[in-house]
Short mmCIF file of C-alpha atoms in Angstrom, two decimals:
data_model
loop_
_atom_site.label_atom_id
_atom_site.label_comp_id
_atom_site.label_asym_id
_atom_site.label_seq_id
_atom_site.Cartn_x
_atom_site.Cartn_y
_atom_site.Cartn_z
CA MET A 748 131.30 75.58 87.04
CA SER A 749 134.24 73.53 87.49
CA GLU A 750 134.38 69.83 87.02
CA LEU A 751 136.65 67.35 88.82
CA ASP A 752 137.31 63.77 87.75
CA GLN A 753 134.05 61.81 87.83
CA ALA A 754 135.65 58.47 88.33
CA GLY A 755 134.89 56.33 91.34
CA SER A 756 136.82 57.00 94.52
CA THR A 757 137.21 55.55 98.08
CA LEU A 758 136.32 57.17 101.16
CA ALA A 759 139.86 57.93 102.14
CA SER A 760 140.66 59.66 98.68
CA HIS A 761 137.47 61.31 97.89
CA PRO A 762 138.47 64.79 96.74
CA LEU A 763 135.85 66.69 98.88
CA LEU A 764 138.00 65.48 102.07
CA ALA A 765 140.96 67.90 100.75
CA LEU A 766 138.62 70.78 100.35
CA PHE A 767 137.49 70.31 103.99
CA HIS A 768 141.08 70.31 105.12
CA ASN A 769 142.06 73.13 103.02
CA ALA A 770 139.05 75.16 104.55
CA ALA A 771 140.06 74.07 108.08
CA ASP A 772 143.56 75.79 107.30
CA GLY A 773 141.95 78.85 105.90
CA ARG A 774 142.31 77.97 102.17
CA PHE A 775 138.88 78.22 100.70
CA LEU A 776 137.62 77.89 97.20
CA PRO A 777 137.22 81.26 95.35
CA ALA A 778 134.16 83.23 96.20
CA ASP A 779 133.17 83.28 92.51
CA GLY A 780 129.60 82.08 92.65
CA GLN A 781 130.66 78.98 90.97
CA VAL A 782 129.92 75.21 91.57
CA THR A 783 132.47 72.49 91.89
CA ILE A 784 131.21 69.00 90.89
CA LEU A 785 132.77 65.77 92.41
CA PRO A 786 131.89 62.22 92.34
CA ALA A 787 129.17 60.49 94.39
CA LEU A 788 130.31 59.59 97.89
CA PRO A 789 130.55 56.10 98.94
CA ARG A 790 127.53 54.14 100.70
CA GLY A 791 125.12 55.59 98.29
CA LEU A 792 125.37 59.36 99.63
CA GLU A 793 125.75 62.38 97.83
CA CYS A 794 125.81 66.14 99.14
CA SER A 795 125.65 69.74 98.46
CA VAL A 796 128.20 71.92 100.52
CA ALA A 797 128.09 75.63 100.55
CA PHE A 798 131.22 77.62 101.25
CA THR A 799 131.41 81.40 101.07
CA GLY A 800 130.49 82.17 97.49
CA HIS A 801 131.37 78.78 96.15
CA ALA A 802 129.48 75.27 96.36
CA VAL A 803 130.52 71.84 95.98
CA ILE A 804 128.22 69.02 95.04
CA ALA A 805 129.18 65.24 95.07
CA THR A 806 126.69 63.38 92.90
CA ALA A 807 126.38 60.45 90.50
CA LEU A 808 124.60 62.79 87.96
CA SER A 809 126.82 64.01 85.15
CA PRO A 810 128.12 67.61 85.22
CA GLY A 811 125.68 68.41 82.29
CA GLU A 812 122.63 67.23 84.20
CA VAL A 813 123.77 69.39 87.18
CA ARG A 814 124.50 72.30 85.18
CA SER A 815 121.13 72.21 83.58
CA GLN A 816 119.55 73.20 86.89
CA GLU A 817 121.60 76.29 87.16
CA PRO A 818 122.81 76.00 90.81
CA ASP A 819 125.28 78.66 91.99
CA GLY A 820 127.65 79.16 94.89
CA TYR A 821 125.46 81.94 96.36
CA GLY A 822 122.90 79.69 97.87
CA GLY A 823 121.22 78.25 94.84
CA SER A 824 123.02 74.81 95.52
CA LEU A 825 121.04 74.42 98.56
CA ALA A 826 117.67 75.54 97.30
CA PRO A 827 114.78 73.05 98.08
CA ASP A 828 114.09 72.46 94.40
CA PHE A 829 117.61 71.71 93.62
CA LEU A 830 118.14 69.36 96.39
CA ARG A 831 114.95 67.49 95.58
CA TYR A 832 116.26 67.19 91.93
CA LEU A 833 119.45 65.60 93.23
CA ALA A 834 117.57 63.35 95.65
CA GLY A 835 114.95 62.28 93.00
CA SER A 836 111.34 61.92 93.88
CA GLY A 837 111.95 58.86 96.49
CA GLY A 838 115.21 60.08 97.74
CA ARG A 839 116.04 61.21 101.31
CA ILE A 840 117.20 64.63 101.95
CA GLY A 841 119.01 65.44 105.36
CA THR A 842 118.73 68.46 107.37
CA LEU A 843 120.64 71.79 106.63
CA ASP A 844 123.65 71.81 108.92
CA ALA A 845 126.33 74.28 109.63
CA VAL A 846 129.89 72.88 109.34
CA LEU A 847 132.27 73.60 111.98
CA VAL A 848 135.92 72.67 112.84
CA ALA A 849 138.22 72.75 115.72
CA ARG A 850 141.64 71.13 116.41
CA GLY A 851 142.59 68.40 118.72
CA ALA A 852 143.75 69.53 122.18
CA SER A 853 147.15 68.30 123.74
CA GLY A 854 147.19 66.31 126.96
CA SER A 855 145.92 62.95 128.18
CA PRO A 856 142.20 61.96 126.87
CA ARG A 857 139.63 63.24 129.45
CA LEU A 858 136.83 61.11 128.53
CA PRO A 859 136.44 57.22 129.04
CA GLN A 860 135.11 55.06 126.34
CA ARG A 861 131.29 54.18 126.74
CA LEU A 862 130.28 50.59 125.91
CA ASP A 863 126.85 50.91 127.44
CA ALA A 864 125.42 53.18 124.68
CA GLU A 865 125.25 50.97 121.47
CA ASP A 866 121.41 51.56 121.27
CA HIS A 867 121.46 55.05 122.06
CA PRO A 868 119.76 57.15 119.26
CA ARG A 869 122.75 59.47 118.64
CA VAL A 870 124.87 56.22 118.21
CA ARG A 871 122.30 54.82 115.66
CA HIS A 872 122.18 58.07 113.89
CA ALA A 873 126.04 58.20 113.65
CA ARG A 874 126.19 54.76 112.41
CA ASP A 875 123.81 55.27 109.60
CA LEU A 876 125.85 58.01 108.05
CA ARG A 877 129.36 57.29 109.35
CA THR A 878 131.96 54.54 109.81
CA GLY A 879 134.33 53.64 112.55
CA VAL A 880 132.22 55.20 115.13
CA ARG A 881 133.49 55.21 118.68
CA VAL A 882 131.57 56.34 121.88
CA TYR A 883 132.80 58.32 124.78
CA GLY A 884 131.31 60.02 127.72
CA ASP A 885 130.35 60.62 131.39
CA GLU A 886 127.49 61.74 133.52
CA ARG A 887 127.26 64.83 131.29
CA GLY A 888 126.42 62.85 128.13
CA LEU A 889 127.88 60.96 125.16
CA VAL A 890 130.45 61.92 122.40
CA THR A 891 130.78 60.00 119.15
CA LEU A 892 133.85 60.15 117.14
CA ALA A 893 133.74 58.74 113.55
CA ASP A 894 134.70 58.93 109.92
CA GLY A 895 132.09 61.04 108.37
CA LEU A 896 131.36 62.84 105.09
CA ALA A 897 134.16 62.13 102.59
CA GLY A 898 136.26 60.55 105.44
CA ARG A 899 136.52 63.62 107.64
CA ARG A 900 136.88 63.05 111.43
CA GLU A 901 133.49 64.05 113.03
CA LEU A 902 132.40 64.66 116.49
CA SER A 903 128.96 64.86 117.92
CA ILE A 904 127.63 65.08 121.52
CA GLU A 905 124.33 64.38 123.21
CA LEU A 906 123.81 65.68 126.81
CA ASP A 907 121.99 63.57 129.19
CA GLN A 908 120.38 66.71 130.44
CA PRO A 909 119.45 68.43 127.22
CA GLY A 910 117.55 71.29 128.93
CA SER A 911 120.92 72.34 130.51
CA SER A 912 122.76 72.65 127.20
CA GLY A 913 122.58 76.52 126.99
CA SER A 914 125.29 78.91 127.77
CA SER A 915 124.25 79.26 131.56
CA SER A 916 125.17 75.74 132.45
CA GLY A 917 128.27 75.22 130.35
CA LEU A 918 127.83 71.49 130.13
CA GLY A 919 127.89 71.40 126.55
CA ARG A 920 131.08 73.31 126.01
CA SER A 921 132.93 71.58 128.83
CA LEU A 922 132.09 68.13 127.44
CA LEU A 923 133.13 69.45 124.00
CA ARG A 924 136.41 70.67 125.37
CA ASP A 925 137.06 67.30 126.89
CA ALA A 926 136.07 65.76 123.69
CA LEU A 927 138.89 67.52 121.79
CA THR A 928 141.43 65.58 124.00
CA LEU A 929 140.34 62.51 122.07
CA VAL A 930 141.74 64.07 118.82
CA PRO A 931 145.40 64.13 118.21
CA ALA A 932 146.76 67.61 119.13
CA GLY A 933 146.35 69.97 116.22
CA GLU A 934 144.37 67.75 113.91
CA PRO A 935 141.27 68.89 112.57
CA VAL A 936 137.84 67.50 113.84
CA PHE A 937 134.63 68.52 112.19
CA ALA A 938 130.87 68.86 113.47
CA ALA A 939 127.70 69.41 111.64
CA VAL A 940 125.18 71.25 113.70
CA SER A 941 121.79 72.53 112.81
CA PRO A 942 121.59 76.32 112.85
CA GLY A 943 118.36 76.12 114.68
CA ASN A 944 119.75 74.44 117.57
CA ALA A 945 121.03 77.64 118.97
CA ARG A 946 122.11 76.08 122.28
CA SER A 947 124.24 73.50 120.65
CA LEU A 948 125.77 75.84 118.09
CA ARG A 949 126.58 78.46 121.09
CA ALA A 950 128.11 75.40 122.99
CA PHE A 951 130.51 74.50 119.83
CA LEU A 952 131.35 77.99 119.16
CA ALA A 953 132.35 78.64 122.99
CA ALA A 954 134.47 75.28 122.79
CA GLY A 955 136.58 76.76 120.03
CA PHE A 956 134.78 75.48 116.90
CA VAL A 957 134.62 77.87 113.88
CA PRO A 958 132.29 77.69 110.85
CA LEU A 959 133.36 76.82 107.50
CA GLY A 960 130.11 76.49 105.62
CA SER A 961 126.92 74.61 105.43
CA GLU A 962 125.91 71.18 103.88
CA VAL A 963 122.95 68.75 103.50
CA ILE A 964 123.45 65.07 102.93
CA ILE A 965 121.30 63.35 100.34
CA ARG A 966 120.48 59.47 100.08
CA PRO A 967 119.06 59.49 96.42
CA GLU A 968 117.12 56.85 94.62
CA ARG A 969 120.37 56.02 92.79
CA THR A 970 121.38 53.75 95.71
CA SER A 971 123.85 51.83 93.49
CA ALA A 972 125.99 54.95 92.90
CA GLY A 973 128.90 55.70 95.08
#
């Protein structure tokens, strides 16, 4: 189990960000079953991220405490009992999400900014976990762009006709392709999608997103950490 510097960090410089960008470029951590431990994230958040054969845990707990629970890079870092240990008895454990990445598209932005959706549930959820949230969209639905986990650029969508988000309608993938024009050409943008939301997952894959791993975000009882 490797251990990186446990000193405090800022959102922009958190070492997990470099690991996400490396993975987006095809440079993954070794698939050796090991766990890399990083400092806790800002805003009282922690996380467990699983790449192929290697896990990354950002936490305020010491490496020795984490090591005592024997997590591993083959799925153990996302086991329910381990996540509850990280969160503490009163902490909040988020959903398990697949981590996807795509690249910004060239050309002029094809979606207008939306100023009428500040109270939309998707926007409120984004602001609960992310900073710098910007909202775009049209009659198909909403797109949020924000600074998310470890400072990575994140994108999410919400269709106005959720029942039409499957592959047959193409609304989701068309909205996503237009959303990629909001990101500078060639720059990575990440998304976290529940594996059980098959329609959404298929839309992201069809729009050019590729999987990197999986993750769970935790808001532990240690709210003063990070």
